[in-house]
XYZ file of C-alpha atoms in Angstrom:
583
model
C -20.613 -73.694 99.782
C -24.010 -73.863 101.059
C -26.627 -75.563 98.753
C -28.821 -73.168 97.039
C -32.101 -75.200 97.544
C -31.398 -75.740 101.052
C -30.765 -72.342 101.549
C -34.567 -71.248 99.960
C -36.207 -73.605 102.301
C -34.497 -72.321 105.195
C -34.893 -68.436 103.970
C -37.828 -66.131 105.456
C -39.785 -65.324 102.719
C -41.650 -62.530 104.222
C -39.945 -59.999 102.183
C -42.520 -59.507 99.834
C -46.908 -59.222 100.618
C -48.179 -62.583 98.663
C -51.674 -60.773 99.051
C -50.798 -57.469 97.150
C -53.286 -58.956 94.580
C -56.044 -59.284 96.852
C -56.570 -55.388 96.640
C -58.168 -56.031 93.029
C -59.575 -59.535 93.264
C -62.718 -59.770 91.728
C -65.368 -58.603 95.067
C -67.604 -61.633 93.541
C -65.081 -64.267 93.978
C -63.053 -66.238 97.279
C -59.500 -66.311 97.339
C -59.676 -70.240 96.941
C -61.685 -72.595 96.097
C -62.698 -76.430 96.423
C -62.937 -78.311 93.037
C -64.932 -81.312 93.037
C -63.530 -84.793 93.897
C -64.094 -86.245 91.200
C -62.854 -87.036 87.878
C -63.481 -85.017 84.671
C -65.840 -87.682 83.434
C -68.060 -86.926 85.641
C -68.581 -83.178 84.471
C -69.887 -84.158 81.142
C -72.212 -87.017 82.786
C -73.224 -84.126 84.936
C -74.065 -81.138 82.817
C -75.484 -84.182 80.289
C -78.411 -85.234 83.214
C -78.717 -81.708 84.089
C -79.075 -80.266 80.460
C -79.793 -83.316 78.180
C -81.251 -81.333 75.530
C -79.337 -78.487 75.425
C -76.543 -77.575 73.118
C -72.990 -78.784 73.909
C -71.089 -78.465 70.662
C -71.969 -76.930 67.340
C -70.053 -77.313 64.461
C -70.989 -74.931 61.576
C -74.883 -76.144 61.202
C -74.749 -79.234 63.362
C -75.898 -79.079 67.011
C -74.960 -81.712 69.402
C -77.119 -82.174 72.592
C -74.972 -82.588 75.637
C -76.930 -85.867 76.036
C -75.923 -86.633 72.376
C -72.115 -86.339 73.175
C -72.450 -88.444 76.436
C -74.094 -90.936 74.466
C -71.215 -90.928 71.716
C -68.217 -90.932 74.357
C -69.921 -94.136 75.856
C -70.149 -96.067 72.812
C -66.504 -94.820 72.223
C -65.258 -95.498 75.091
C -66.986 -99.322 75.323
C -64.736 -99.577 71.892
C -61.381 -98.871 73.493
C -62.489 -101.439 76.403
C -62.784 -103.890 73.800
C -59.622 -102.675 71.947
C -57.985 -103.535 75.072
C -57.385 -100.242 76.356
C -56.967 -99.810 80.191
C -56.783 -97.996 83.372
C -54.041 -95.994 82.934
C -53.738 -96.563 79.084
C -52.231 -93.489 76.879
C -54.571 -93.001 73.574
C -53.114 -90.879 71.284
C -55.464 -87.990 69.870
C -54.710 -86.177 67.124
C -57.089 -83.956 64.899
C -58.609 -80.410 64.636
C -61.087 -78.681 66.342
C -64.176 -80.808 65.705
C -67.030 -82.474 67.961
C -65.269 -85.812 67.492
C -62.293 -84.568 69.419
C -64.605 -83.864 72.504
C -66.244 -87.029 72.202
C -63.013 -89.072 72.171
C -61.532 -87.168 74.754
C -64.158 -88.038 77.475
C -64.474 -91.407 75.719
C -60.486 -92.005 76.636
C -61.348 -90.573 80.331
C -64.162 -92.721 80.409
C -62.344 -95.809 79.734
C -59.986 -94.897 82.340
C -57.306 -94.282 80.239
C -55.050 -90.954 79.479
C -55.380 -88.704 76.634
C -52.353 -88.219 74.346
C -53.016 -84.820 72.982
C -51.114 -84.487 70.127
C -50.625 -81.099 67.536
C -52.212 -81.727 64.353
C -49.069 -80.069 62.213
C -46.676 -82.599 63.483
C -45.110 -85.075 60.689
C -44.349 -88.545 60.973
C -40.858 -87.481 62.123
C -42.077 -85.880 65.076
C -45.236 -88.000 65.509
C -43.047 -91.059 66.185
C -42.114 -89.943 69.774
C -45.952 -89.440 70.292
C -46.165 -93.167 70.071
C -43.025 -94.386 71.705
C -42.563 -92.306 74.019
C -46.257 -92.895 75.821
C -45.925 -96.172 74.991
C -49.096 -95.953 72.962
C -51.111 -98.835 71.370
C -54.325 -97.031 70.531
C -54.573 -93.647 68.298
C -57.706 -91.513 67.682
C -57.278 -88.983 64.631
C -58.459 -87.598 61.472
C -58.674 -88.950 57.732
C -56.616 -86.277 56.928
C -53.901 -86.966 59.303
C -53.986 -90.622 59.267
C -51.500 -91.122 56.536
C -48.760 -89.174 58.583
C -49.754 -90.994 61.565
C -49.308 -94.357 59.328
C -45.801 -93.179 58.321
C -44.401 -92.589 61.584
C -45.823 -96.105 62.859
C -44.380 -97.774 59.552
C -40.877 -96.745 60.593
C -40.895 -97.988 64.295
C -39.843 -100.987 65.794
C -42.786 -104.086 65.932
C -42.786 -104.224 69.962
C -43.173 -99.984 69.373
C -45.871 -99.589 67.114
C -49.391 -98.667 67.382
C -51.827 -101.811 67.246
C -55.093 -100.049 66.550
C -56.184 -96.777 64.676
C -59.209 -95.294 64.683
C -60.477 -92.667 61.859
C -62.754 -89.905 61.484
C -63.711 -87.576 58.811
C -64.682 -84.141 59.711
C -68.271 -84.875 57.735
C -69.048 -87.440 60.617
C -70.194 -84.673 62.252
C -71.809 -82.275 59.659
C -73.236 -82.175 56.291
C -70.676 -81.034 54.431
C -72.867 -80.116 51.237
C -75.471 -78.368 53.109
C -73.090 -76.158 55.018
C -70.742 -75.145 51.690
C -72.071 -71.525 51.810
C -71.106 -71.056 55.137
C -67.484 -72.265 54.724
C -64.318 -70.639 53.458
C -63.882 -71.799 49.741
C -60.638 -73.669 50.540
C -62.017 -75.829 53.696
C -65.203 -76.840 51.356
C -62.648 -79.722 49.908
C -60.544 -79.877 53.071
C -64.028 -80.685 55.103
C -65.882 -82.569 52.493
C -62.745 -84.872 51.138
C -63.746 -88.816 51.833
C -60.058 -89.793 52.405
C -59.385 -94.092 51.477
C -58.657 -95.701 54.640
C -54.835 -96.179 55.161
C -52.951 -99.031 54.624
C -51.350 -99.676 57.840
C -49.555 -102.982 57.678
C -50.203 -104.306 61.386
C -52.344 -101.738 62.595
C -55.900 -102.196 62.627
C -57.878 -99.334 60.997
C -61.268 -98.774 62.258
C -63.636 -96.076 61.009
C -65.064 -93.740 63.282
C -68.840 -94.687 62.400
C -68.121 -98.571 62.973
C -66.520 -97.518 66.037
C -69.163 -95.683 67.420
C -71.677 -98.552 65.882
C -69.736 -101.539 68.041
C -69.290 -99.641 70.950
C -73.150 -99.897 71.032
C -73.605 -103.352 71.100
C -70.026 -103.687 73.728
C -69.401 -103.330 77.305
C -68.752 -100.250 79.274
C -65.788 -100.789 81.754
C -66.726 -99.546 85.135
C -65.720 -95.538 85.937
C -62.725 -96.195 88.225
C -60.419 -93.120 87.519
C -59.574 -91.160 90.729
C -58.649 -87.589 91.266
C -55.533 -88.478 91.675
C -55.316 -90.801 88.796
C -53.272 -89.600 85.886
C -55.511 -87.746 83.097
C -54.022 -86.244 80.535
C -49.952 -86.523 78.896
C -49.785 -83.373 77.131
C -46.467 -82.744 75.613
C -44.011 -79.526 76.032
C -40.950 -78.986 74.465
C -37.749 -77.858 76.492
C -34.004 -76.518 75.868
C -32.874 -79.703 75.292
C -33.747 -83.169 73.907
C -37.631 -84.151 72.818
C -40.457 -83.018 73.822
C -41.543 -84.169 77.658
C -44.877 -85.487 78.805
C -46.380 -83.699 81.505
C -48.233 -85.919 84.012
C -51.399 -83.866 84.648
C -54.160 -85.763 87.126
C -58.287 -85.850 87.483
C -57.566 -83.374 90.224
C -55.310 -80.490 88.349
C -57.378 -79.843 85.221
C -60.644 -79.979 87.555
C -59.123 -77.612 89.338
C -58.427 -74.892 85.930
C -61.684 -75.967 84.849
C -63.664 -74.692 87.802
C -61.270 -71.617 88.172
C -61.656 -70.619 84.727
C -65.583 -71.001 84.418
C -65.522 -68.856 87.878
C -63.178 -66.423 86.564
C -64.985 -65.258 83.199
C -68.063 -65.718 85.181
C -69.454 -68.085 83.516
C -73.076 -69.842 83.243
C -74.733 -72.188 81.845
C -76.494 -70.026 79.740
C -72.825 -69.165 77.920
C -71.604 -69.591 74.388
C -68.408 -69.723 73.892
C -66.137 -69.393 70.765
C -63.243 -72.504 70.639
C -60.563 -71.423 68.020
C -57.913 -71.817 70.447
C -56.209 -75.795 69.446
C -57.977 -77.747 72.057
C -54.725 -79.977 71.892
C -52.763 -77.004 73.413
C -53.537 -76.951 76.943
C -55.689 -73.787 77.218
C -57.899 -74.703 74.660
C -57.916 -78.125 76.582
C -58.730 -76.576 79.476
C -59.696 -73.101 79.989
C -62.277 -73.166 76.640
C -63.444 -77.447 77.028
C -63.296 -78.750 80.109
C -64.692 -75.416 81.591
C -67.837 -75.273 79.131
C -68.607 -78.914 79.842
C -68.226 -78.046 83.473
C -70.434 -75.387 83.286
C -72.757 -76.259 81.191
C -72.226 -74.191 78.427
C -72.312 -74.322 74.435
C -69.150 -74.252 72.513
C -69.282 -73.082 68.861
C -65.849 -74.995 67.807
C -64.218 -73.712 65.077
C -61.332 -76.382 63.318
C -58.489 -73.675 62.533
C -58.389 -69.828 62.466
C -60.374 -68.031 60.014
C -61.204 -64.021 60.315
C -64.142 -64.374 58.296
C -65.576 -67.635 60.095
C -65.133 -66.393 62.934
C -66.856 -63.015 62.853
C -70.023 -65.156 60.761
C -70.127 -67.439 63.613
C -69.893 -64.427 66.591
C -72.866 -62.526 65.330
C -74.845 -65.935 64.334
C -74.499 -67.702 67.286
C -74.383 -65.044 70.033
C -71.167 -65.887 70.914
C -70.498 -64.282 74.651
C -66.721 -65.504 75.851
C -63.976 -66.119 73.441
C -60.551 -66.961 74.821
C -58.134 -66.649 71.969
C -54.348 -65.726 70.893
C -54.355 -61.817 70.705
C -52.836 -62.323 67.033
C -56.503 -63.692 65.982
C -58.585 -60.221 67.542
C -55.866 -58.506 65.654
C -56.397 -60.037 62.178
C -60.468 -60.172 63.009
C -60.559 -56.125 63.328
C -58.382 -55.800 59.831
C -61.209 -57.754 58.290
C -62.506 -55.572 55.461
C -65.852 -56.895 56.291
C -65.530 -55.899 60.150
C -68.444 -53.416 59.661
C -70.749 -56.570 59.004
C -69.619 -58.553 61.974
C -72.142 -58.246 65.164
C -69.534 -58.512 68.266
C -72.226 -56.732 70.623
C -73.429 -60.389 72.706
C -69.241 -60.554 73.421
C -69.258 -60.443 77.536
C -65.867 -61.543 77.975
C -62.672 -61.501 75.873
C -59.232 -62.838 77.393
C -56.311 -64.421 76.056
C -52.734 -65.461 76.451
C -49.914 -66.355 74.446
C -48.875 -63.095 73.356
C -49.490 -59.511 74.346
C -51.918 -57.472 73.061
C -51.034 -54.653 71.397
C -52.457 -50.991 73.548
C -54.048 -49.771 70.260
C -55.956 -53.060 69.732
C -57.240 -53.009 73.270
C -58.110 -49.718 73.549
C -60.103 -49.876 70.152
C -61.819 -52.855 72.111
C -62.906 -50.950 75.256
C -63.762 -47.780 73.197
C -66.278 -49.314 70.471
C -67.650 -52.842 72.514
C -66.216 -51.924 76.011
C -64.877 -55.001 76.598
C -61.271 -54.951 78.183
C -59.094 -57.485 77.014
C -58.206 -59.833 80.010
C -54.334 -61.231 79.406
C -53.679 -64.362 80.898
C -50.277 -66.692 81.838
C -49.488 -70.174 82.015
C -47.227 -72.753 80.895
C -48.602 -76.650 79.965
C -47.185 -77.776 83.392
C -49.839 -75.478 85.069
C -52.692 -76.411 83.268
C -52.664 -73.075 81.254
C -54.005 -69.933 83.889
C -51.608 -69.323 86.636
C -52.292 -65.545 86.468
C -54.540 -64.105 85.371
C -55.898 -60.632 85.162
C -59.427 -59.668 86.653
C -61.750 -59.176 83.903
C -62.874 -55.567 85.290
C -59.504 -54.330 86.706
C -57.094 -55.037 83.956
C -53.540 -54.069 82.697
C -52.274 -54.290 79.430
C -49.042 -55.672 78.725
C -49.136 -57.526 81.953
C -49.865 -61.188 82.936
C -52.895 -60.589 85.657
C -52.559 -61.752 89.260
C -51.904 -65.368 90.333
C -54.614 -67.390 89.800
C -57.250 -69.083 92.067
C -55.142 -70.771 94.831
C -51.995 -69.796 93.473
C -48.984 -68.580 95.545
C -46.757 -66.885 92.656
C -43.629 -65.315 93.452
C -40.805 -63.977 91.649
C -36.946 -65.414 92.807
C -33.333 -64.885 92.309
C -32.638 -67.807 89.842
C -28.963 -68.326 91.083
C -29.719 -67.538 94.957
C -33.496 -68.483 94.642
C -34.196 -65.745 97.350
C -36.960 -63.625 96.807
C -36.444 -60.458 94.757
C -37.888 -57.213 96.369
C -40.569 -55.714 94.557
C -40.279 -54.243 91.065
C -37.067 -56.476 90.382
C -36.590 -59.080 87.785
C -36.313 -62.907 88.724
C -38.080 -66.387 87.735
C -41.723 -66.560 88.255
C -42.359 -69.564 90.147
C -45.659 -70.774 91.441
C -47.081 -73.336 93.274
C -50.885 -74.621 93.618
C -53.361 -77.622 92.647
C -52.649 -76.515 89.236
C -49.323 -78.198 88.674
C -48.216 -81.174 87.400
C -47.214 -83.966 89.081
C -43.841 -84.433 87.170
C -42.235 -84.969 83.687
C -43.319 -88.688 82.399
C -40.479 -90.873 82.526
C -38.209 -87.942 83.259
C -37.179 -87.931 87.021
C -34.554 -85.678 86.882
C -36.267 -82.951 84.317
C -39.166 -82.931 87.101
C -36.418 -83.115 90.273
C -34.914 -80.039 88.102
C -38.277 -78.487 87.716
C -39.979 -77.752 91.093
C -38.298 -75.551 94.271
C -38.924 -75.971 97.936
C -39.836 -72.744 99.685
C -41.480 -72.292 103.523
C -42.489 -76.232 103.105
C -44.058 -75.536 99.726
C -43.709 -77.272 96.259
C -42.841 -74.622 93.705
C -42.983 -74.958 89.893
C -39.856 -73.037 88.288
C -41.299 -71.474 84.988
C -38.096 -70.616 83.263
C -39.176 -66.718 82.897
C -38.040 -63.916 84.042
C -40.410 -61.129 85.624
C -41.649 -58.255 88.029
C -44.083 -57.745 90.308
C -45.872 -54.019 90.802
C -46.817 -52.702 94.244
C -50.276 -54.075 93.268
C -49.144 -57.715 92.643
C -49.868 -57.543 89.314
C -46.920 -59.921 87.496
C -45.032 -58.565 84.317
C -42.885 -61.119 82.374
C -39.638 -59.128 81.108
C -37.391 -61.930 79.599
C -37.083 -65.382 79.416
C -34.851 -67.827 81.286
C -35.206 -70.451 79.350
C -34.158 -70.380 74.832
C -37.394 -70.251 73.369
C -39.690 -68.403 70.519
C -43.376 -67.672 70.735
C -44.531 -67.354 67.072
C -48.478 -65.884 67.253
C -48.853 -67.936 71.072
C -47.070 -71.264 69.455
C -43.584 -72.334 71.513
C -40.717 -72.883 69.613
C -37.730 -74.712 71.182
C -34.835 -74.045 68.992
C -33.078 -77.474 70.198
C -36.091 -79.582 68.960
C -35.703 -77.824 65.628
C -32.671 -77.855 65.395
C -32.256 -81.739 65.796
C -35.039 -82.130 62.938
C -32.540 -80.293 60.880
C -29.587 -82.545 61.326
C -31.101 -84.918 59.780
C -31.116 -83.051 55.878
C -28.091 -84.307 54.517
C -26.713 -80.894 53.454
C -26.652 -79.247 56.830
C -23.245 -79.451 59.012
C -24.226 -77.438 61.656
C -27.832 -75.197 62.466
C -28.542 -72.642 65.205
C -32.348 -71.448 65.846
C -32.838 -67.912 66.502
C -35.627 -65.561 66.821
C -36.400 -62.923 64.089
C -38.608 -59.976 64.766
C -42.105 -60.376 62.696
C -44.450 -57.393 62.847
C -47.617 -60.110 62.708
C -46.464 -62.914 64.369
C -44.407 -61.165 66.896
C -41.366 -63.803 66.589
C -40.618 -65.546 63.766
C -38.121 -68.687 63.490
C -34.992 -68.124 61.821
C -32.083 -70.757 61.111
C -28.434 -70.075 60.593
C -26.949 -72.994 58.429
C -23.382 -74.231 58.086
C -23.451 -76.230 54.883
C -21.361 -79.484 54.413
C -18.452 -78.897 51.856
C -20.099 -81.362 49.569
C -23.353 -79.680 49.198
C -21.958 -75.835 49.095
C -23.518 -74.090 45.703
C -26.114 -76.808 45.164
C -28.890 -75.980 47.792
C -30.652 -73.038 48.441
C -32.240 -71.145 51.289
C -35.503 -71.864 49.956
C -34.891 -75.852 49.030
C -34.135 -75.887 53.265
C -36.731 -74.147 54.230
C -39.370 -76.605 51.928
C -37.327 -79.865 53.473
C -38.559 -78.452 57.086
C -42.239 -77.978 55.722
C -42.412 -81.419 54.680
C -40.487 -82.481 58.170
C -41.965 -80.583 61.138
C -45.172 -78.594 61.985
C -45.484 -75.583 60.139
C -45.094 -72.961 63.102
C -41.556 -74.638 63.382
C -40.135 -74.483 60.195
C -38.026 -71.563 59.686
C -39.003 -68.261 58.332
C -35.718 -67.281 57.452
C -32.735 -69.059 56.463
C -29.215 -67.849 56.595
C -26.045 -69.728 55.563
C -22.939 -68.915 56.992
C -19.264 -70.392 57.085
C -19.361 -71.283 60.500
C -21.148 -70.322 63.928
C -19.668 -68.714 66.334
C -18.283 -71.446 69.459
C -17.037 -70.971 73.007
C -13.942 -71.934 74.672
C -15.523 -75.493 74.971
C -17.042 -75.793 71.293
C -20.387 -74.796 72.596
C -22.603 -72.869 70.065
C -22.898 -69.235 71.156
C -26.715 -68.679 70.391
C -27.298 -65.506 72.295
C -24.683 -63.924 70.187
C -26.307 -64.864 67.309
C -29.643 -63.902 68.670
C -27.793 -60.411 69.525
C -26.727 -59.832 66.420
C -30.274 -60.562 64.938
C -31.705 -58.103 67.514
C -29.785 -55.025 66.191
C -29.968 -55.890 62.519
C -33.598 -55.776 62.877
C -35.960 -52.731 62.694
């Protein structure tokens, strides 16, 4: 029997036009492009001689000049240097939306080193992989995180732990007082709390003002970091096991960065709305590192808020806002829409989720903006389609991206499927990773060779039309996408082993008319704790255990779960059986 991989490198691929697309490309744009060799650093230093004065980063009243943010990131990243940190270093970040998570981000690239992006819902259970798994000694977060952070450290090994914290409050970068009318009542506290500085046994605990103050009076390590030095360690989750670190260079998120500042056509003369996490890679990518590239001013917003957000549109001029289509949705049911001024929007676009038809088309009919949907996983640096901004489809992913050879296979055969038939998308470009950290045989699993090509194997299943537009239809891979956030059922699943009452749990999907997909757990209890716990006392154990956009929706106890031949849980009958029950 032949070897299926062998067999896809030998096989013609000429089946199917890879330049279908090309019959809608944008007229304004080349096929490919030519991202700059050098590394991110170097963008911000850029735009900041360029456009010292001009605004990088406002954060509700507070402007920050782009010279202002160089300046910060220097005297950060002189800090790490002295902290030890170095080339090729992972530095843990983990906070909300804020200036200080720009600053420390370029401050870690500065140094050399390799940001740790972490999701600001994680608990200490889940944190503690952040920090072993990276082998991190250094951690950048927020006051109001810190104590999680602590608790995960606390429970790891000595030669494991994290040596040196450093903490910000949110009012390090506004005045919290002056701003109150503009905030939502319940962030006024959140913002304006002065949280005690953790106790954190071995760990030193610097504050984010003396940090910035020493790295004044240190030295700055020469710029060394290549193209093709490693970056950024975002983390994804997968069927099985932890989460994985993908190894993403200078060179890959340059080359996102330039793509997507090209593709919303972008100058420096843009304002742009960040909502989207920026630890999730298209917030990372797509909404930073392309403003900094270009130039432009990003009004950051720390977590969703409808009313915020309209408030900060119409004060700021907002005119590109990349976002999760659940947010436009819940922005137009605002019953102070009327109010909002959305008229300086240029360019809307999003991924994540699809939009809804009626949404869009109430877009195009009262601002005539059409709603641009995008693809991507974290192992392509978010975009690897993409649709053109004036020749869109709804419901559909776009066209592959700048440089991108997309193309949809058998997953068995890995021949190419004619067109209009399901298979994996797989792509390949300067987009991808370089590999899963410390996981040779995840990345070995993970990539395709096809006509001398590297190919990235996304795990879903879709089309393409006869004008190489690219429709996703299902998904390879066990996964739920709760309003744009990935759920991995396995991950979850492990987290809730560890309650003492639960035998046995299986993670399905439920249908959620905001959300789109909501999490839903099946439980086998053990004997001994049958008739003394409730749904409701599991699903508060997995708030206080896992990030909120995990924790299960529904719970569901049952006497046992259905098994295969070889013990193996059957999920998708489970997941079947959901399907129908549901509306």
């Amino acid at each position: 029997m032949s070897d299926p991989k062998t067999a896809a490198t030998a096989a013609t691929q000429s089946a199917v036009p890879h330049t279908l697309h090309y019959k809608v490309w944008p007229k304004r744009l080349p096929h490919r492009i030519s991202a700059p060799a050098t590394s991110l650093w170097h963008n911000l230093a850029v735009s900041a001689l360029r456009y010292p004065n001009k605004a990088a980063l406002v954060f509700f009243g507070r402007v920050f000049t782009y010279a202002e943010v160089l300046d910060k990131a220097e005297r950060l990243a002189a800090t790490l240097h002295e902290l030890g940190v170095k080339k090729g270093d992972r530095v843990v970040l983990d906070m909300q939306n804020c200036p200080q998570w720009v600053i420390a981000h370029f401050a870690i690239l500065r140094a050399n080193a390799v940001v740790v992006p972490v999701n600001p819902m994680n608990r200490a259970e889940e944190l503690k992989h952040y920090i072993t798994d990276p082998d991190a000694r250094v951690a950048i977060t927020a006051a109001d995180l810190a104590p999680e952070l602590v608790k995960a450290n606390d429970q790891l090994p000595p030669g494991q732990q994290l040596q040196h914290l450093i903490v910000t409050h949110y009012s390090d970068a506004f005045d919290v007082q002056a701003e109150a009318a503009a905030l939502p009542p319940a962030w006024q506290e959140w913002l304006g709390t002065q949280h005690p500085a953790p106790a954190a046994g071995d760990c030193r605990v610097t504050s984010w003002v003396e940090a910035l103050a020493q790295g004044a009076q240190g030295r700055l390590p020469d710029h060394t970091a290549t193209p093709q030095d490693l970056a950024v360690l975002p983390y994804t989750s997968g069927t099985t096991g932890l989460p994985k670190g993908c190894m993403h260079t200078h060179a890959s998120i340059m080359h996102n960065a330039v793509g997507s500042c090209l593709w919303g056509n972008s100058t420096p003369e843009n304002t742009v709305l960040s909502v989207v996490p920026m630890f999730h890679i298209t917030g990372m990518v797509s909404v930073m590192h392309a403003s900094i590239y270009g130039g432009a001013t990003l009004v950051i917003m720390p977590r969703w808020d409808r009313e915020l957000a309209g408030r900060l549109i119409s004060k700021w001029r907002v005119t590109h806002w990349t976002n999760i289509p659940t947010m436009v949705i819940d922005l137009l049911a605002s019953p102070n829409f009327a109010a909002f001024d959305l008229s300086s929007l240029v360019y809307i676009g999003g991924g994540g989720a699809a939009m809804p038809q009626a949404v869009a088309q109430r877009l195009w009919e009262q601002y005539g903006l059409r709603f641009a949907e995008g693809y991507g996983l974290t192992e392509t640096a978010a975009p690897s389609h993409s649709n053109p901004p004036d020749a869109t489809k709804q419901q559909c992913l776009g066209v592959p991206f700048l440089n991108v050879d997309a193309r949809v296979i058998d997953p068995l055969s890995l021949e190419e499927m004619p067109l209009g038939e399901q298979g994996e998308i797989i792509m390949c470009g300067p987009q991808n990773f370089s590999g899963y950290w410390k996981r040779p045989e995840a990345t070995a699993a993970a990539f395709i060779e096809i006509d001398g090509k590297s190919f990235f194997r996304s795990g879903d299943l879709g089309r393409v039309d006869d004008e190489g537009y690219f429709f996703i239809t299902d998904r390879l891979k066990r996964m739920i996408n709760a309003s744009g956030f990935k759920v991995w059922p396995a991950e979850v699943e492990a987290l809730m082993f560890k309650h003492p009452a639960i035998q046995e749990a299986c993670i399905i999907s439920t249908k959620d008319s905001y959300r789109g997909e909501s999490v839903k757990a099946v439980v086998v209890l053990r004997s001994s704790h049958r008739g003394q716990v409730s749904e409701q006392a599991i699903v508060d154990w997995c708030r206080d255990n896992m990030a909120v956009y995990k924790v299960p929706r529904v719970v569901q106890f049952v006497e046992a779960l259905p098994k295969s031949g070889s013990g193996k849980v059957m999920w998708r009958a489970l997941q079947e059986a959901e399907a129908e029950s549901s509306p």
